[in-house]
C-alpha cells in the first residue's frame, strides 16, 4: 500500500501511516548501526531474558511471511517533496525505526537533536517532511491496553484519547500533543514505555 502511494501524483498531500502490531530486531547485516544494549527476543535456557550488546536493525513483523527492516521502511517513507507524512509505530523496539535524521528531546527545550543510532558516514538520505511517533525506545517493549472494550497499543490509546479531546486530528506534534501523549503512555505503563518523536527536518 505504501509503495503504490509513492508512485501516484501526490501534490501537496498529507499521509498518515499507522502500524500497531509486532516489532522485533535482528543483528545488523550491513554494519551501519551502532552497538546498543538490547533485550533479546528469545529466552535463555533457564527461562530468563538475556541482554546483549550488538548492532541491530529494528523490524516490523507484519506477519510470518512479511517483515520490514528499518532500512526498508526508511526507503518506503520517501513520498516526495510535496508530501507531509506522520508515521505512528505502536510496536516493540520502534524508537528510531523510521531512521529519520532528528530525535525530539523534551529535556532539550524542544529542539530536535541528531539520532545517534548510526555509525559516522552511514547517515540516511534526508526525507522532505516526515515525522514519526513511536510507542517506545529501541530497547523497550510496547504493551497492550483496553479502550472501549477493544485491545489496542498504549500509544494508539493515548493518541485516540487526545484527539477525542481536541475534537479531531490535530498536529502540533513537535510541542504539546506529543508531550501529553508521552506522559499518558508513561502513566499507563508505570514508566516502562517511553514514546519517541523523530523527524526528517
Short mmCIF file of N, CA and C in Angstrom, two decimals, residues 1-150:
data_model
loop_
_atom_site.label_atom_id
_atom_site.label_comp_id
_atom_site.label_asym_id
_atom_site.label_seq_id
_atom_site.Cartn_x
_atom_site.Cartn_y
_atom_site.Cartn_z
N UNK A 1 0.83 -1.20 0.00
CA UNK A 1 0.00 0.00 0.00
C UNK A 1 0.87 1.26 0.00
N UNK A 2 1.94 1.25 0.80
CA UNK A 2 2.83 2.41 0.85
C UNK A 2 3.52 2.59 -0.50
N UNK A 3 3.98 1.49 -1.10
CA UNK A 3 4.66 1.57 -2.38
C UNK A 3 3.75 2.12 -3.46
N UNK A 4 2.48 1.69 -3.49
CA UNK A 4 1.55 2.16 -4.51
C UNK A 4 1.29 3.66 -4.37
N UNK A 5 1.25 4.16 -3.14
CA UNK A 5 1.04 5.59 -2.93
C UNK A 5 2.23 6.38 -3.44
N UNK A 6 3.43 5.86 -3.25
CA UNK A 6 4.64 6.56 -3.68
C UNK A 6 4.67 6.80 -5.18
N UNK A 7 4.00 5.94 -5.96
CA UNK A 7 4.03 6.05 -7.41
C UNK A 7 2.88 6.91 -7.95
N UNK A 8 2.05 7.46 -7.08
CA UNK A 8 0.96 8.33 -7.51
C UNK A 8 1.45 9.77 -7.61
N UNK A 9 0.64 10.60 -8.29
CA UNK A 9 0.93 12.03 -8.35
C UNK A 9 0.43 12.67 -7.06
N UNK A 10 1.33 12.89 -6.12
CA UNK A 10 0.94 13.36 -4.80
C UNK A 10 1.26 14.84 -4.64
N UNK A 11 0.37 15.69 -5.09
CA UNK A 11 0.58 17.13 -5.00
C UNK A 11 0.03 17.65 -3.68
N UNK A 12 0.92 18.18 -2.84
CA UNK A 12 0.52 18.77 -1.56
C UNK A 12 -0.34 17.81 -0.75
N UNK A 13 0.07 16.57 -0.62
CA UNK A 13 -0.70 15.56 0.10
C UNK A 13 -0.21 15.42 1.54
N UNK A 14 -1.10 14.89 2.38
CA UNK A 14 -0.74 14.52 3.74
C UNK A 14 -1.01 13.03 3.91
N UNK A 15 -0.02 12.30 4.42
CA UNK A 15 -0.13 10.85 4.57
C UNK A 15 -0.04 10.50 6.05
N UNK A 16 -0.97 9.68 6.52
CA UNK A 16 -0.92 9.14 7.88
C UNK A 16 -0.69 7.64 7.77
N UNK A 17 0.45 7.17 8.28
CA UNK A 17 0.77 5.74 8.29
C UNK A 17 0.72 5.26 9.73
N UNK A 18 -0.15 4.29 10.01
CA UNK A 18 -0.30 3.78 11.38
C UNK A 18 -0.04 2.28 11.39
N UNK A 19 0.88 1.84 12.23
CA UNK A 19 1.15 0.41 12.41
C UNK A 19 1.07 0.08 13.88
N UNK A 20 0.23 -0.89 14.22
CA UNK A 20 0.14 -1.39 15.59
C UNK A 20 0.21 -2.90 15.51
N UNK A 21 1.29 -3.46 16.01
CA UNK A 21 1.48 -4.91 15.89
C UNK A 21 2.80 -5.32 16.49
N UNK A 22 3.41 -6.35 15.88
CA UNK A 22 4.65 -6.89 16.42
C UNK A 22 5.86 -6.11 15.89
N UNK A 23 6.82 -5.91 16.76
CA UNK A 23 8.10 -5.34 16.38
C UNK A 23 9.22 -6.14 17.02
N UNK A 24 10.30 -6.31 16.31
CA UNK A 24 11.42 -7.08 16.86
C UNK A 24 12.72 -6.50 16.31
N UNK A 25 13.81 -7.26 16.34
CA UNK A 25 15.07 -6.78 15.79
C UNK A 25 15.93 -7.97 15.40
N UNK A 26 16.97 -7.68 14.64
CA UNK A 26 17.94 -8.71 14.25
C UNK A 26 19.32 -8.08 14.27
N UNK A 27 20.34 -8.93 14.25
CA UNK A 27 21.71 -8.42 14.17
C UNK A 27 21.89 -7.66 12.86
N UNK A 28 22.51 -6.50 12.93
CA UNK A 28 22.71 -5.64 11.77
C UNK A 28 23.64 -6.32 10.76
N UNK A 29 23.15 -6.49 9.52
CA UNK A 29 23.91 -7.19 8.49
C UNK A 29 24.91 -6.29 7.76
N UNK A 30 24.58 -4.99 7.63
CA UNK A 30 25.44 -4.12 6.82
C UNK A 30 26.31 -3.19 7.65
N UNK A 31 26.35 -3.42 8.97
CA UNK A 31 27.27 -2.69 9.86
C UNK A 31 27.10 -1.18 9.82
N UNK A 32 25.84 -0.71 9.64
CA UNK A 32 25.62 0.73 9.64
C UNK A 32 24.97 1.22 10.93
N UNK A 33 24.66 0.29 11.85
CA UNK A 33 24.05 0.66 13.12
C UNK A 33 25.09 0.61 14.23
N UNK A 34 24.92 1.46 15.24
CA UNK A 34 25.81 1.44 16.39
C UNK A 34 25.43 0.32 17.35
N UNK A 35 26.40 -0.16 18.12
CA UNK A 35 26.11 -1.14 19.16
C UNK A 35 25.29 -0.48 20.25
N UNK A 36 24.33 -1.24 20.78
CA UNK A 36 23.45 -0.71 21.82
C UNK A 36 22.96 -1.86 22.67
N UNK A 37 22.94 -1.71 23.99
CA UNK A 37 22.38 -2.77 24.83
C UNK A 37 20.95 -3.03 24.42
N UNK A 38 20.61 -4.29 24.18
CA UNK A 38 19.27 -4.64 23.70
C UNK A 38 18.74 -5.84 24.43
N UNK A 39 17.43 -5.90 24.53
CA UNK A 39 16.80 -7.04 25.16
C UNK A 39 16.53 -8.09 24.09
N UNK A 40 17.11 -9.25 24.23
CA UNK A 40 16.98 -10.29 23.23
C UNK A 40 15.55 -10.82 23.18
N UNK A 41 15.06 -11.11 21.96
CA UNK A 41 13.68 -11.55 21.81
C UNK A 41 13.42 -12.88 22.48
N UNK A 42 14.37 -13.80 22.38
CA UNK A 42 14.16 -15.14 22.90
C UNK A 42 14.48 -15.25 24.37
N UNK A 43 14.34 -16.46 24.89
CA UNK A 43 14.62 -16.72 26.29
C UNK A 43 15.84 -17.63 26.40
N UNK A 44 16.55 -17.51 27.51
CA UNK A 44 17.68 -18.38 27.77
C UNK A 44 17.21 -19.73 28.27
N UNK A 45 18.14 -20.63 28.48
CA UNK A 45 17.80 -21.99 28.88
C UNK A 45 17.07 -22.07 30.20
N UNK A 46 17.24 -21.07 31.07
CA UNK A 46 16.57 -21.08 32.37
C UNK A 46 15.32 -20.22 32.36
N UNK A 47 14.89 -19.79 31.16
CA UNK A 47 13.64 -19.05 31.07
C UNK A 47 13.75 -17.57 31.37
N UNK A 48 14.96 -17.01 31.43
CA UNK A 48 15.09 -15.58 31.71
C UNK A 48 15.55 -14.86 30.45
N UNK A 49 15.15 -13.60 30.36
CA UNK A 49 15.57 -12.79 29.21
C UNK A 49 17.02 -12.37 29.38
N UNK A 50 17.76 -12.40 28.28
CA UNK A 50 19.17 -12.03 28.32
C UNK A 50 19.38 -10.69 27.62
N UNK A 51 20.33 -9.92 28.12
CA UNK A 51 20.68 -8.65 27.49
C UNK A 51 22.00 -8.81 26.74
N UNK A 52 21.99 -8.42 25.49
CA UNK A 52 23.19 -8.50 24.67
C UNK A 52 23.50 -7.12 24.10
N UNK A 53 24.76 -6.88 23.79
CA UNK A 53 25.18 -5.61 23.23
C UNK A 53 25.69 -5.87 21.82
N UNK A 54 24.88 -5.52 20.82
CA UNK A 54 25.29 -5.71 19.44
C UNK A 54 24.54 -4.72 18.55
N UNK A 55 25.13 -4.37 17.37
CA UNK A 55 24.42 -3.51 16.43
C UNK A 55 23.19 -4.25 15.92
N UNK A 56 22.07 -3.54 15.80
CA UNK A 56 20.85 -4.23 15.41
C UNK A 56 20.00 -3.38 14.48
N UNK A 57 19.19 -4.05 13.67
CA UNK A 57 18.18 -3.42 12.84
C UNK A 57 16.82 -3.72 13.46
N UNK A 58 15.97 -2.69 13.60
CA UNK A 58 14.63 -2.92 14.08
C UNK A 58 13.75 -3.40 12.92
N UNK A 59 12.72 -4.19 13.25
CA UNK A 59 11.91 -4.84 12.22
C UNK A 59 10.43 -4.73 12.56
N UNK A 60 9.60 -4.38 11.55
CA UNK A 60 8.16 -4.53 11.66
C UNK A 60 7.82 -5.96 11.26
N UNK A 61 7.32 -6.75 12.19
CA UNK A 61 6.95 -8.15 11.91
C UNK A 61 5.47 -8.19 11.57
N UNK A 62 5.13 -7.82 10.34
CA UNK A 62 3.73 -7.68 9.93
C UNK A 62 3.00 -9.02 10.04
N UNK A 63 3.58 -10.06 9.47
CA UNK A 63 3.12 -11.44 9.69
C UNK A 63 4.28 -12.36 9.36
N UNK A 64 4.06 -13.67 9.43
CA UNK A 64 5.17 -14.62 9.33
C UNK A 64 5.96 -14.47 8.03
N UNK A 65 5.30 -14.08 6.95
CA UNK A 65 5.97 -14.01 5.65
C UNK A 65 6.24 -12.57 5.21
N UNK A 66 6.06 -11.62 6.10
CA UNK A 66 6.30 -10.22 5.74
C UNK A 66 6.94 -9.48 6.89
N UNK A 67 8.23 -9.22 6.78
CA UNK A 67 8.96 -8.43 7.77
C UNK A 67 9.61 -7.25 7.06
N UNK A 68 9.50 -6.07 7.64
CA UNK A 68 10.06 -4.86 7.04
C UNK A 68 11.17 -4.34 7.95
N UNK A 69 12.41 -4.40 7.49
CA UNK A 69 13.56 -3.92 8.25
C UNK A 69 13.56 -2.39 8.24
N UNK A 70 14.13 -1.78 9.28
CA UNK A 70 14.11 -0.32 9.39
C UNK A 70 14.69 0.37 8.16
N UNK A 71 15.75 -0.18 7.57
CA UNK A 71 16.32 0.40 6.35
C UNK A 71 15.30 0.43 5.22
N UNK A 72 14.51 -0.65 5.09
CA UNK A 72 13.48 -0.72 4.05
C UNK A 72 12.33 0.24 4.34
N UNK A 73 11.94 0.34 5.61
CA UNK A 73 10.88 1.27 5.98
C UNK A 73 11.28 2.70 5.65
N UNK A 74 12.53 3.03 5.93
CA UNK A 74 13.03 4.38 5.63
C UNK A 74 12.87 4.70 4.15
N UNK A 75 13.20 3.75 3.29
CA UNK A 75 13.07 3.96 1.85
C UNK A 75 11.61 4.13 1.45
N UNK A 76 10.71 3.35 2.06
CA UNK A 76 9.29 3.41 1.73
C UNK A 76 8.67 4.76 2.09
N UNK A 77 9.24 5.44 3.07
CA UNK A 77 8.64 6.68 3.55
C UNK A 77 9.06 7.91 2.75
N UNK A 78 9.75 7.71 1.64
CA UNK A 78 10.15 8.83 0.78
C UNK A 78 9.01 9.14 -0.18
N UNK A 79 8.05 9.97 0.26
CA UNK A 79 6.85 10.24 -0.53
C UNK A 79 7.02 11.38 -1.53
N UNK A 80 8.12 12.11 -1.46
CA UNK A 80 8.32 13.20 -2.41
C UNK A 80 8.26 14.57 -1.76
N UNK A 81 8.65 15.61 -2.51
CA UNK A 81 8.83 16.95 -1.94
C UNK A 81 7.55 17.64 -1.49
N UNK A 82 6.39 17.25 -2.03
CA UNK A 82 5.15 17.96 -1.71
C UNK A 82 4.28 17.22 -0.72
N UNK A 83 4.82 16.19 -0.09
CA UNK A 83 4.03 15.35 0.80
C UNK A 83 4.54 15.45 2.24
N UNK A 84 3.63 15.67 3.17
CA UNK A 84 3.93 15.60 4.59
C UNK A 84 3.40 14.28 5.13
N UNK A 85 4.19 13.60 5.95
CA UNK A 85 3.78 12.29 6.45
C UNK A 85 3.94 12.20 7.95
N UNK A 86 2.94 11.63 8.61
CA UNK A 86 3.01 11.30 10.03
C UNK A 86 2.98 9.78 10.14
N UNK A 87 4.01 9.20 10.74
CA UNK A 87 4.14 7.75 10.86
C UNK A 87 4.02 7.38 12.33
N UNK A 88 3.02 6.56 12.66
CA UNK A 88 2.80 6.11 14.03
C UNK A 88 3.19 4.64 14.12
N UNK A 89 4.16 4.32 14.95
CA UNK A 89 4.68 2.96 15.09
C UNK A 89 4.43 2.49 16.52
N UNK A 90 3.35 1.75 16.71
CA UNK A 90 2.96 1.29 18.04
C UNK A 90 3.38 -0.17 18.19
N UNK A 91 4.68 -0.39 18.39
CA UNK A 91 5.20 -1.75 18.47
C UNK A 91 6.51 -1.75 19.26
N UNK A 92 6.97 -2.93 19.61
CA UNK A 92 8.22 -3.06 20.36
C UNK A 92 9.41 -2.58 19.54
N UNK A 93 10.42 -2.05 20.20
CA UNK A 93 11.71 -1.68 19.60
C UNK A 93 11.54 -0.66 18.46
N UNK A 94 10.58 0.26 18.60
CA UNK A 94 10.21 1.14 17.49
C UNK A 94 10.82 2.53 17.56
N UNK A 95 11.63 2.83 18.57
CA UNK A 95 12.10 4.20 18.81
C UNK A 95 12.60 4.95 17.59
N UNK A 96 13.63 4.43 16.93
CA UNK A 96 14.19 5.09 15.74
C UNK A 96 13.96 4.23 14.50
N UNK A 97 12.88 3.47 14.49
CA UNK A 97 12.65 2.50 13.42
C UNK A 97 12.55 3.14 12.03
N UNK A 98 12.09 4.39 11.96
CA UNK A 98 11.96 5.05 10.65
C UNK A 98 13.29 5.61 10.16
N UNK A 99 14.34 5.54 10.98
CA UNK A 99 15.68 6.02 10.61
C UNK A 99 15.67 7.47 10.13
N UNK A 100 14.91 8.33 10.81
CA UNK A 100 14.86 9.74 10.45
C UNK A 100 16.03 10.49 11.07
N UNK A 101 16.27 11.70 10.58
CA UNK A 101 17.51 12.41 10.90
C UNK A 101 17.57 12.91 12.34
N UNK A 102 16.45 13.39 12.88
CA UNK A 102 16.46 14.02 14.20
C UNK A 102 15.54 13.32 15.18
N UNK A 103 15.91 13.37 16.45
CA UNK A 103 15.05 12.86 17.53
C UNK A 103 14.70 14.00 18.46
N UNK A 104 13.41 14.13 18.78
CA UNK A 104 12.94 15.18 19.66
C UNK A 104 13.35 14.88 21.09
N UNK A 105 13.82 15.90 21.78
CA UNK A 105 14.25 15.74 23.17
C UNK A 105 13.47 16.70 24.04
N UNK A 106 12.58 16.15 24.90
CA UNK A 106 11.79 17.01 25.78
C UNK A 106 12.68 17.79 26.73
N UNK A 107 13.82 17.21 27.10
CA UNK A 107 14.73 17.88 28.02
C UNK A 107 15.64 18.87 27.31
N UNK A 108 15.54 18.92 25.99
CA UNK A 108 16.40 19.82 25.23
C UNK A 108 15.69 21.06 24.75
N UNK A 109 14.63 21.47 25.45
CA UNK A 109 13.93 22.69 25.08
C UNK A 109 13.13 22.56 23.80
N UNK A 110 12.80 21.33 23.40
CA UNK A 110 12.02 21.12 22.20
C UNK A 110 12.82 21.19 20.93
N UNK A 111 14.14 21.27 21.02
CA UNK A 111 14.99 21.36 19.84
C UNK A 111 15.39 19.96 19.40
N UNK A 112 15.08 19.56 18.14
CA UNK A 112 15.48 18.23 17.68
C UNK A 112 16.98 18.04 17.74
N UNK A 113 17.42 16.85 18.04
CA UNK A 113 18.85 16.56 18.08
C UNK A 113 19.13 15.36 17.18
N UNK A 114 20.33 15.24 16.64
CA UNK A 114 20.63 14.11 15.76
C UNK A 114 20.46 12.77 16.47
N UNK A 115 19.88 11.82 15.78
CA UNK A 115 19.75 10.47 16.32
C UNK A 115 21.11 9.79 16.25
N UNK A 116 21.57 9.27 17.36
CA UNK A 116 22.90 8.65 17.41
C UNK A 116 22.80 7.13 17.30
N UNK A 117 22.08 6.65 16.31
CA UNK A 117 21.88 5.22 16.17
C UNK A 117 22.63 4.63 14.99
N UNK A 118 23.35 5.48 14.25
CA UNK A 118 24.06 5.00 13.07
C UNK A 118 25.54 5.37 13.18
N UNK A 119 26.39 4.60 12.54
CA UNK A 119 27.81 4.90 12.51
C UNK A 119 28.07 6.12 11.63
N UNK A 120 29.12 6.84 11.95
CA UNK A 120 29.50 8.01 11.15
C UNK A 120 29.72 7.60 9.70
N UNK A 121 29.16 8.39 8.78
CA UNK A 121 29.30 8.10 7.36
C UNK A 121 28.20 7.24 6.80
N UNK A 122 27.29 6.73 7.65
CA UNK A 122 26.22 5.87 7.15
C UNK A 122 24.86 6.52 7.32
N UNK A 123 24.84 7.87 7.45
CA UNK A 123 23.58 8.57 7.63
C UNK A 123 22.65 8.33 6.44
N UNK A 124 21.35 8.25 6.74
CA UNK A 124 20.38 8.04 5.68
C UNK A 124 20.11 9.34 4.93
N UNK A 125 19.50 9.22 3.75
CA UNK A 125 19.15 10.41 2.99
C UNK A 125 18.06 11.18 3.74
N UNK A 126 18.00 12.47 3.48
CA UNK A 126 17.05 13.33 4.17
C UNK A 126 15.71 13.32 3.44
N UNK A 127 14.66 12.86 4.12
CA UNK A 127 13.32 12.95 3.55
C UNK A 127 12.85 14.40 3.65
N UNK A 128 11.74 14.68 2.99
CA UNK A 128 11.28 16.06 2.95
C UNK A 128 10.54 16.46 4.21
N UNK A 129 9.37 15.90 4.48
CA UNK A 129 8.62 16.26 5.69
C UNK A 129 8.00 15.00 6.28
N UNK A 130 8.78 14.27 7.04
CA UNK A 130 8.30 13.04 7.67
C UNK A 130 8.51 13.14 9.18
N UNK A 131 7.47 12.83 9.95
CA UNK A 131 7.53 12.81 11.41
C UNK A 131 7.09 11.43 11.87
N UNK A 132 7.80 10.85 12.82
CA UNK A 132 7.38 9.56 13.37
C UNK A 132 7.17 9.66 14.87
N UNK A 133 6.10 9.02 15.35
CA UNK A 133 5.86 8.85 16.78
C UNK A 133 5.92 7.36 17.05
N UNK A 134 6.80 6.95 17.95
CA UNK A 134 6.99 5.54 18.26
C UNK A 134 6.52 5.25 19.68
N UNK A 135 6.05 4.03 19.89
CA UNK A 135 5.47 3.67 21.18
C UNK A 135 6.47 3.51 22.29
N UNK A 136 7.75 3.33 21.96
CA UNK A 136 8.77 3.09 22.99
C UNK A 136 10.15 3.34 22.38
N UNK A 137 11.19 3.16 23.17
CA UNK A 137 12.55 3.30 22.67
C UNK A 137 12.94 2.02 21.91
N UNK A 138 14.11 2.05 21.28
CA UNK A 138 14.59 0.87 20.55
C UNK A 138 14.78 -0.33 21.47
N UNK A 139 15.05 -0.08 22.74
CA UNK A 139 15.34 -1.17 23.68
C UNK A 139 14.10 -1.68 24.41
N UNK A 140 12.99 -0.95 24.32
CA UNK A 140 11.82 -1.29 25.11
C UNK A 140 10.80 -2.12 24.34
N UNK A 141 9.89 -2.72 25.09
CA UNK A 141 8.76 -3.43 24.51
C UNK A 141 7.50 -2.60 24.69
N UNK A 142 6.62 -2.62 23.69
CA UNK A 142 5.36 -1.88 23.74
C UNK A 142 4.25 -2.81 24.21
N UNK A 143 3.48 -2.36 25.17
CA UNK A 143 2.43 -3.19 25.76
C UNK A 143 1.05 -2.81 25.22
N UNK A 144 0.09 -3.71 25.46
CA UNK A 144 -1.29 -3.50 25.02
C UNK A 144 -2.14 -2.98 26.16
N UNK A 145 -3.29 -2.39 25.79
CA UNK A 145 -4.21 -1.85 26.77
C UNK A 145 -5.64 -2.04 26.24
N UNK A 146 -6.62 -1.52 26.97
CA UNK A 146 -8.02 -1.62 26.58
C UNK A 146 -8.60 -0.22 26.36
N UNK A 147 -9.39 -0.07 25.31
CA UNK A 147 -10.10 1.17 25.03
C UNK A 147 -11.44 0.82 24.40
N UNK A 148 -12.52 1.19 25.04
CA UNK A 148 -13.87 0.90 24.55
C UNK A 148 -14.07 -0.59 24.29
N UNK A 149 -13.50 -1.43 25.15
CA UNK A 149 -13.68 -2.87 25.02
C UNK A 149 -12.80 -3.52 23.98
N UNK A 150 -11.92 -2.74 23.34
CA UNK A 150 -11.02 -3.27 22.32
C UNK A 150 -9.59 -3.27 22.84
#
